[in-house]
Coordinates of N, CA and C in Angstrom, one line a residue:
G1 N 0.8 -1.2 0.0 CA 0.0 0.0 0.0 C 0.9 1.3 0.0
R2 N 0.2 2.4 0.1 CA 0.8 3.7 0.1 C 1.4 4.0 1.5
K3 N 2.5 4.7 1.4 CA 3.2 5.1 2.7 C 2.7 6.5 3.0
Q4 N 2.6 6.7 4.3 CA 2.1 8.0 4.8 C 3.3 8.9 5.1
Y5 N 3.2 10.2 4.7 CA 4.3 11.2 4.9 C 4.3 11.5 6.4
G6 N 5.4 11.7 7.0 CA 5.6 12.1 8.4 C 5.7 13.6 8.5
A7 N 5.1 14.1 9.6 CA 5.2 15.6 9.8 C 5.5 15.8 11.3
D8 N 6.5 16.7 11.5 CA 6.8 17.1 12.9 C 6.6 18.6 13.0
Q9 N 6.2 19.0 14.2 CA 6.0 20.4 14.4 C 7.0 20.8 15.5
L10 N 7.8 21.9 15.2 CA 8.8 22.4 16.1 C 8.5 23.8 16.4
D11 N 8.7 24.3 17.7 CA 8.6 25.7 18.0 C 10.0 26.2 18.3
I12 N 10.5 27.0 17.3 CA 11.8 27.6 17.4 C 11.8 29.1 17.7
Y13 N 10.6 29.6 18.2 CA 10.4 31.0 18.4 C 11.5 31.5 19.5
G14 N 11.7 30.7 20.5 CA 12.7 31.1 21.5 C 14.1 31.2 20.9
Q15 N 14.4 30.6 19.8 CA 15.7 30.8 19.2 C 15.8 32.0 18.3
L16 N 14.6 32.5 17.9 CA 14.6 33.7 17.0 C 14.7 35.0 17.8
I17 N 13.9 35.1 18.9 CA 13.8 36.3 19.7 C 14.2 36.0 21.1
E18 N 15.2 36.8 21.6 CA 15.7 36.5 22.9 C 14.7 36.9 24.0
A19 N 14.5 36.1 25.0 CA 13.6 36.3 26.0 C 14.1 37.5 26.9
G20 N 13.2 38.4 27.2 CA 13.6 39.6 28.0 C 13.1 39.4 29.4
Q21 N 13.5 40.4 30.2 CA 13.1 40.4 31.6 C 11.9 41.3 31.9
G22 N 11.3 41.8 30.9 CA 10.1 42.7 31.1 C 8.9 42.0 31.7
R23 N 7.9 42.9 32.0 CA 6.7 42.4 32.6 C 5.7 42.0 31.5
L24 N 4.8 41.2 31.8 CA 3.8 40.8 30.8 C 2.8 41.9 30.5
A25 N 2.5 42.1 29.3 CA 1.5 43.2 29.0 C 0.1 42.7 29.3
S26 N -0.8 43.7 29.6 CA -2.2 43.4 29.8 C -3.0 44.3 28.9
M27 N -4.2 43.8 28.5 CA -5.0 44.5 27.6 C -5.9 45.5 28.4
A28 N -6.0 46.7 27.9 CA -6.8 47.7 28.6 C -7.5 48.6 27.5
F29 N -8.8 48.8 27.6 CA -9.5 49.5 26.6 C -10.2 50.7 27.2
G30 N -10.3 51.8 26.5 CA -11.1 52.9 26.9 C -10.4 54.0 27.7
G31 N -9.2 53.7 28.2 CA -8.4 54.7 28.8 C -8.9 55.1 30.2
D32 N -9.9 54.4 30.7 CA -10.4 54.7 32.1 C -10.4 53.5 33.0
A33 N -9.5 52.6 32.8 CA -9.4 51.4 33.5 C -9.3 51.6 35.0
L34 N -8.6 52.7 35.4 CA -8.4 53.0 36.9 C -9.7 53.5 37.5
A35 N -10.6 54.1 36.8 CA -11.9 54.6 37.3 C -12.8 53.4 37.7
K36 N -12.7 52.3 37.1 CA -13.5 51.1 37.3 C -15.0 51.5 37.2
G37 N -15.3 52.3 36.2 CA -16.7 52.6 35.9 C -17.4 53.7 36.7
G38 N -16.7 54.6 37.4 CA -17.2 55.7 38.1 C -18.5 56.3 37.6
K39 N -18.7 57.6 37.9 CA -19.9 58.2 37.5 C -19.8 58.6 36.0
R40 N -21.0 58.7 35.4 CA -21.1 59.1 34.0 C -20.6 60.6 33.9
P41 N -19.9 60.9 32.8 CA -19.4 62.3 32.6 C -20.6 63.3 32.5
D42 N -20.4 64.5 33.0 CA -21.4 65.5 32.8 C -21.1 66.2 31.5
T43 N -22.1 66.6 30.8 CA -22.0 67.3 29.5 C -23.0 68.4 29.5
S44 N -22.6 69.6 28.9 CA -23.5 70.7 28.9 C -24.1 70.9 27.5
V45 N -23.9 69.9 26.6 CA -24.5 70.0 25.2 C -25.9 69.5 25.3
T46 N -26.8 70.4 24.7 CA -28.2 70.0 24.6 C -28.6 69.5 23.2
I47 N -29.1 68.4 23.1 CA -29.5 67.8 21.9 C -31.0 67.9 21.8
V48 N -31.5 68.6 20.7 CA -32.9 68.8 20.5 C -33.4 67.9 19.3
A49 N -34.4 67.1 19.5 CA -34.9 66.3 18.4 C -36.4 66.2 18.6
Q50 N -37.2 66.9 17.7 CA -38.6 66.9 17.8 C -39.2 66.4 16.5
Q51 N -40.4 65.9 16.6 CA -41.1 65.4 15.4 C -42.6 65.8 15.4
S52 N -43.1 66.1 14.3 CA -44.5 66.4 14.2 C -45.3 65.4 13.4
A53 N -46.6 65.3 13.7 CA -47.4 64.4 13.0 C -47.6 65.0 11.6
P54 N -48.0 64.2 10.6 CA -48.3 64.8 9.3 C -49.3 65.9 9.3
V55 N -49.1 66.9 8.4 CA -50.0 68.1 8.4 C -50.6 68.2 7.0
T56 N -51.9 68.5 7.0 CA -52.5 68.7 5.7 C -52.3 70.1 5.2
L57 N -51.9 70.3 4.0 CA -51.6 71.6 3.4 C -52.8 72.3 2.9
N58 N -52.8 73.6 2.8 CA -54.0 74.3 2.2 C -53.8 74.4 0.7
D59 N -54.7 75.1 0.0 CA -54.7 75.2 -1.4 C -53.4 75.8 -2.0
A60 N -52.8 76.6 -1.2 CA -51.6 77.3 -1.6 C -50.3 76.4 -1.3
G61 N -50.6 75.2 -0.8 CA -49.5 74.3 -0.5 C -48.7 74.7 0.8
E62 N -49.4 75.4 1.7 CA -48.8 75.8 3.0 C -49.4 75.1 4.1
G63 N -48.6 74.9 5.2 CA -49.1 74.3 6.4 C -48.4 74.9 7.6
E64 N -48.9 74.6 8.8 CA -48.3 75.2 10.0 C -48.0 74.1 11.0
V65 N -46.8 74.2 11.6 CA -46.4 73.2 12.6 C -46.0 73.9 13.8
S66 N -46.4 73.5 15.0 CA -46.0 74.1 16.2 C -45.2 73.0 17.0
V67 N -44.0 73.4 17.4 CA -43.1 72.5 18.1 C -42.6 73.2 19.4
D68 N -42.7 72.6 20.5 CA -42.1 73.1 21.8 C -40.6 72.9 21.8
I69 N -39.9 74.0 21.9 CA -38.4 73.9 21.9 C -38.0 74.2 23.4
P70 N -37.2 73.3 23.9 CA -36.7 73.5 25.3 C -35.8 74.7 25.4
D71 N -35.5 75.1 26.7 CA -34.5 76.2 26.9 C -33.2 75.9 26.2
F72 N -33.0 76.6 25.1 CA -32.0 76.2 24.1 C -31.5 77.4 23.4
N73 N -30.2 77.5 23.2 CA -29.5 78.5 22.4 C -28.6 77.7 21.4
G74 N -28.7 77.9 20.2 CA -27.9 77.2 19.2 C -28.6 77.2 17.8
E75 N -28.1 76.3 17.0 CA -28.6 76.1 15.7 C -29.5 74.9 15.6
L76 N -30.6 75.1 14.9 CA -31.5 74.0 14.7 C -31.6 73.7 13.2
R77 N -31.7 72.4 12.8 CA -31.9 72.1 11.4 C -33.4 71.6 11.3
I78 N -34.1 72.2 10.5 CA -35.5 71.9 10.3 C -35.6 71.1 9.0
M79 N -36.3 70.0 9.0 CA -36.5 69.2 7.9 C -38.0 68.9 7.6
A80 N -38.4 68.9 6.4 CA -39.8 68.7 6.0 C -39.8 67.7 4.9
Q81 N -40.9 66.9 4.9 CA -41.1 65.9 3.8 C -42.5 66.2 3.3
A82 N -42.8 66.0 2.0 CA -44.1 66.2 1.4 C -44.3 65.1 0.4
W83 N -45.6 64.6 0.3 CA -45.8 63.5 -0.7 C -47.3 63.5 -1.0
T84 N -47.5 63.0 -2.2 CA -48.9 62.7 -2.7 C -48.8 61.3 -3.3
D85 N -49.9 60.9 -3.9 CA -49.8 59.5 -4.5 C -48.9 59.5 -5.7
E86 N -48.6 60.6 -6.3 CA -47.8 60.6 -7.5 C -46.4 61.2 -7.3
R87 N -46.2 62.0 -6.3 CA -44.9 62.7 -6.1 C -44.5 62.7 -4.6
Y88 N -43.2 63.0 -4.4 CA -42.7 63.2 -3.1 C -41.5 64.2 -3.1
G89 N -41.2 64.7 -2.0 CA -40.0 65.7 -2.0 C -39.7 66.0 -0.5
M90 N -38.5 66.7 -0.4 CA -38.1 67.0 1.0 C -37.3 68.3 0.9
A91 N -37.2 69.0 2.0 CA -36.4 70.2 2.1 C -35.9 70.3 3.5
E92 N -34.8 71.1 3.7 CA -34.3 71.4 5.0 C -33.6 72.7 5.0
A93 N -33.6 73.3 6.2 CA -33.0 74.6 6.4 C -32.5 74.7 7.9
K94 N -31.6 75.6 8.1 CA -31.0 75.8 9.5 C -31.5 77.2 10.0
T95 N -31.7 77.2 11.3 CA -32.1 78.5 11.9 C -31.4 78.6 13.2
V96 N -31.1 79.8 13.7 CA -30.4 80.1 14.9 C -31.5 80.5 16.0
V97 N -31.4 79.8 17.1 CA -32.3 80.1 18.2 C -31.4 80.8 19.3
A98 N -31.7 82.0 19.7 CA -30.9 82.7 20.7 C -31.7 83.6 21.6
A99 N -31.5 83.6 22.9 CA -32.1 84.5 23.8 C -31.4 85.9 23.6
P100 N -32.1 87.0 24.1 CA -31.5 88.3 23.9 C -30.1 88.4 24.6
I101 N -30.0 87.8 25.8 CA -28.8 87.8 26.6 C -28.5 86.4 26.9
I102 N -27.2 86.0 26.6 CA -26.9 84.6 26.9 C -25.6 84.6 27.8
A103 N -25.7 83.9 28.9 CA -24.5 83.7 29.8 C -24.2 82.2 29.8
E104 N -23.0 81.9 29.3 CA -22.6 80.5 29.1 C -21.3 80.2 29.7
L105 N -21.1 79.1 30.4 CA -19.8 78.7 30.8 C -19.2 77.8 29.7
S106 N -18.0 78.2 29.3 CA -17.3 77.4 28.3 C -16.5 76.3 29.1
T107 N -16.9 75.1 29.0 CA -16.3 74.0 29.7 C -15.9 72.9 28.6
P108 N -15.1 72.0 29.0 CA -14.8 70.8 28.1 C -16.1 70.1 27.9
R109 N -16.3 69.4 26.8 CA -17.5 68.7 26.5 C -17.8 67.6 27.5
F110 N -16.8 67.0 28.0 CA -17.1 65.9 29.0 C -16.1 66.1 30.2
L111 N -16.7 65.9 31.4 CA -15.9 65.9 32.6 C -16.4 64.8 33.5
A112 N -15.5 64.2 34.2 CA -15.8 63.1 35.1 C -15.3 63.3 36.5
G113 N -15.7 62.6 37.4 CA -15.2 62.8 38.8 C -13.7 62.7 38.9
G114 N -13.1 63.7 39.6 CA -11.7 63.8 39.7 C -11.0 64.6 38.7
D115 N -11.7 65.0 37.6 CA -11.1 65.8 36.5 C -10.9 67.2 37.0
Q116 N -9.9 68.0 36.6 CA -9.7 69.4 36.9 C -9.7 70.2 35.6
T117 N -10.3 71.4 35.6 CA -10.2 72.2 34.4 C -10.4 73.6 34.7
S118 N -10.3 74.5 33.7 CA -10.6 75.9 33.9 C -11.8 76.2 33.0
V119 N -12.6 77.2 33.5 CA -13.8 77.5 32.7 C -13.8 79.0 32.4
A120 N -14.5 79.4 31.4 CA -14.7 80.8 31.1 C -16.1 81.2 31.0
L121 N -16.5 82.4 31.5 CA -17.9 82.8 31.4 C -18.0 83.7 30.2
D122 N -18.9 83.3 29.3 CA -19.1 84.1 28.1 C -20.5 84.8 28.2
I123 N -20.5 86.1 28.0 CA -21.8 86.8 28.0 C -22.0 87.5 26.7
S124 N -23.1 87.2 26.0 CA -23.3 87.8 24.7 C -24.8 88.2 24.6

């Protein structure tokens, strides 16, 4: 009959790279391993997302939508969609929402317990 080929496996890695006296590495992800999950970071960014139910347009193709905006200063993007049985379309625009006087602390976007920072008060 046929003869079987022989195969041996050898590990010569130790002959290629000299063993060092260093410490073993450990895997760490996220950069906050020492915090062990502490409190969630505080953020002063307000995200506004509102939605309206469909609105029936008048003969001139106009409609009105009322949306409650929370205490907010910044830029809003307004998006609208329109459709009939034969056609559809969409449009979007940006608008700035600002109180007459705005006092704002300029802080880093995220802070966690134990962090230190400097802040500035902006009045406009």
